[in-house]
């Protein structure tokens, strides 16, 4: 679909939840936004969509402490700075560490390697309250 | 460092961060609205060691933005080489009112990502700029934890 846009005439289209989930299933790098000490935090994380939820893995205790049972926003996009076209998806919800042994077993089968081998790692799921997206063509 | 399996995160110096910021044009703006995190993609330019972008004054984020602390993130990943970088700019967002700056960025400044009349030009003057580069393969877990 490149080269199809008319300069200066762009169209914004809201994505359905199904379309958003489709983009989430096909991407694996997103940005996690959360609040720490009243301040916005934003960092890139590798993730997978697992049973309809965004799941990431961390070995970093302070991050886990900051997000566990907290409201987060998670964003993915594919945007072209030159043509000003593309799409973005944002998941709003509550982050929670996964503790159920059966679910952890399933999560360990995901291609989500920790970057610091050997350390105890944690899986965090975002229980989504809203999934929104838009496409600009 | 004990071999080729090592993955390494290297902290970037501020001048490296600015060079990388200058190479990209889309970032993600994080701000707290009513106590909750909000993140939106924005087009930006680097102007005089600050991040400059436009917002729609009618948008939800615009009202929460002025004078508030922000986190602005830009990243790039090479999926084939499994390498990449991320830069995080922290600072308060202020509206740009200086005529010389408006004139300077007016013609070539960042267009809003979404279509529509977006007239407010904002600047994040950094209180900190940090960045990391990932070498020797992207971890599939958390990038920057």
Tab-separated table of N, CA and C in Angstrom, chain B residues 53-66 95 97 112 114-122:
chain	number	residue	atom	x	y	z
B	53	UNK	N	7.097	19.540	18.907
B	53	UNK	CA	6.030	18.827	18.212
B	53	UNK	C	4.760	19.661	18.278
B	54	UNK	N	3.778	19.266	17.486
B	54	UNK	CA	2.484	19.962	17.480
B	54	UNK	C	1.432	19.115	18.155
B	55	UNK	N	0.511	19.786	18.798
B	55	UNK	CA	-0.649	19.072	19.315
B	55	UNK	C	-1.915	19.796	18.895
B	56	UNK	N	-2.986	19.057	18.938
B	56	UNK	CA	-4.305	19.623	18.733
B	56	UNK	C	-4.776	20.157	20.085
B	57	UNK	N	-4.994	21.464	20.186
B	57	UNK	CA	-5.388	22.025	21.485
B	57	UNK	C	-6.669	21.404	22.039
B	58	UNK	N	-7.464	20.778	21.173
B	58	UNK	CA	-8.728	20.198	21.632
B	58	UNK	C	-8.559	18.757	22.112
B	59	UNK	N	-7.375	18.201	21.926
B	59	UNK	CA	-7.209	16.790	22.265
B	59	UNK	C	-7.137	16.588	23.779
B	60	UNK	N	-7.399	15.348	24.184
B	60	UNK	CA	-7.401	15.022	25.604
B	60	UNK	C	-6.038	15.280	26.228
B	61	UNK	N	-4.998	14.998	25.466
B	61	UNK	CA	-3.671	15.081	26.047
B	61	UNK	C	-3.192	16.535	26.145
B	62	UNK	N	-3.718	17.389	25.264
B	62	UNK	CA	-3.198	18.757	25.201
B	62	UNK	C	-3.401	19.486	26.526
B	63	UNK	N	-4.585	19.352	27.093
B	63	UNK	CA	-4.874	20.050	28.325
B	63	UNK	C	-4.030	19.572	29.486
B	64	UNK	N	-3.643	18.289	29.438
B	64	UNK	CA	-2.862	17.712	30.529
B	64	UNK	C	-1.376	17.928	30.343
B	65	UNK	N	-1.012	18.514	29.222
B	65	UNK	CA	0.392	18.529	28.833
B	65	UNK	C	1.142	19.756	29.298
B	66	UNK	N	0.487	20.894	29.248
B	66	UNK	CA	1.202	22.157	29.436
B	66	UNK	C	1.787	22.244	30.837
B	95	UNK	N	4.437	25.446	25.863
B	95	UNK	CA	4.030	25.909	24.536
B	95	UNK	C	5.081	26.863	23.987
B	97	UNK	N	6.140	29.973	22.133
B	97	UNK	CA	5.538	31.254	21.770
B	97	UNK	C	6.521	32.219	21.123
B	112	UNK	N	1.549	17.212	12.362
B	112	UNK	CA	0.922	16.287	13.307
B	112	UNK	C	0.753	14.935	12.644
B	114	UNK	N	-1.757	12.816	13.151
B	114	UNK	CA	-3.140	12.676	12.696
B	114	UNK	C	-3.541	13.923	11.915
B	115	UNK	N	-4.372	13.741	10.888
B	115	UNK	CA	-4.835	14.912	10.142
B	115	UNK	C	-5.764	15.761	10.990
B	116	UNK	N	-5.824	17.039	10.662
B	116	UNK	CA	-6.698	17.946	11.405
B	116	UNK	C	-5.934	19.207	11.769
B	117	UNK	N	-6.661	20.196	12.264
B	117	UNK	CA	-6.028	21.476	12.568
B	117	UNK	C	-5.290	21.431	13.897
B	118	UNK	N	-4.028	21.193	13.845
B	118	UNK	CA	-3.243	21.124	15.076
B	118	UNK	C	-2.306	22.313	15.080
B	119	UNK	N	-2.577	23.211	15.982
B	119	UNK	CA	-1.898	24.487	15.886
B	119	UNK	C	-0.964	24.783	17.043
B	120	UNK	N	-1.085	24.054	18.118
B	120	UNK	CA	-0.242	24.377	19.259
B	120	UNK	C	1.112	23.681	19.113
B	121	UNK	N	2.158	24.464	19.175
B	121	UNK	CA	3.504	23.906	19.068
B	121	UNK	C	4.099	23.822	20.464
B	122	UNK	N	4.571	22.646	20.802
B	122	UNK	CA	5.063	22.371	22.145
B	122	UNK	C	6.547	22.041	22.102
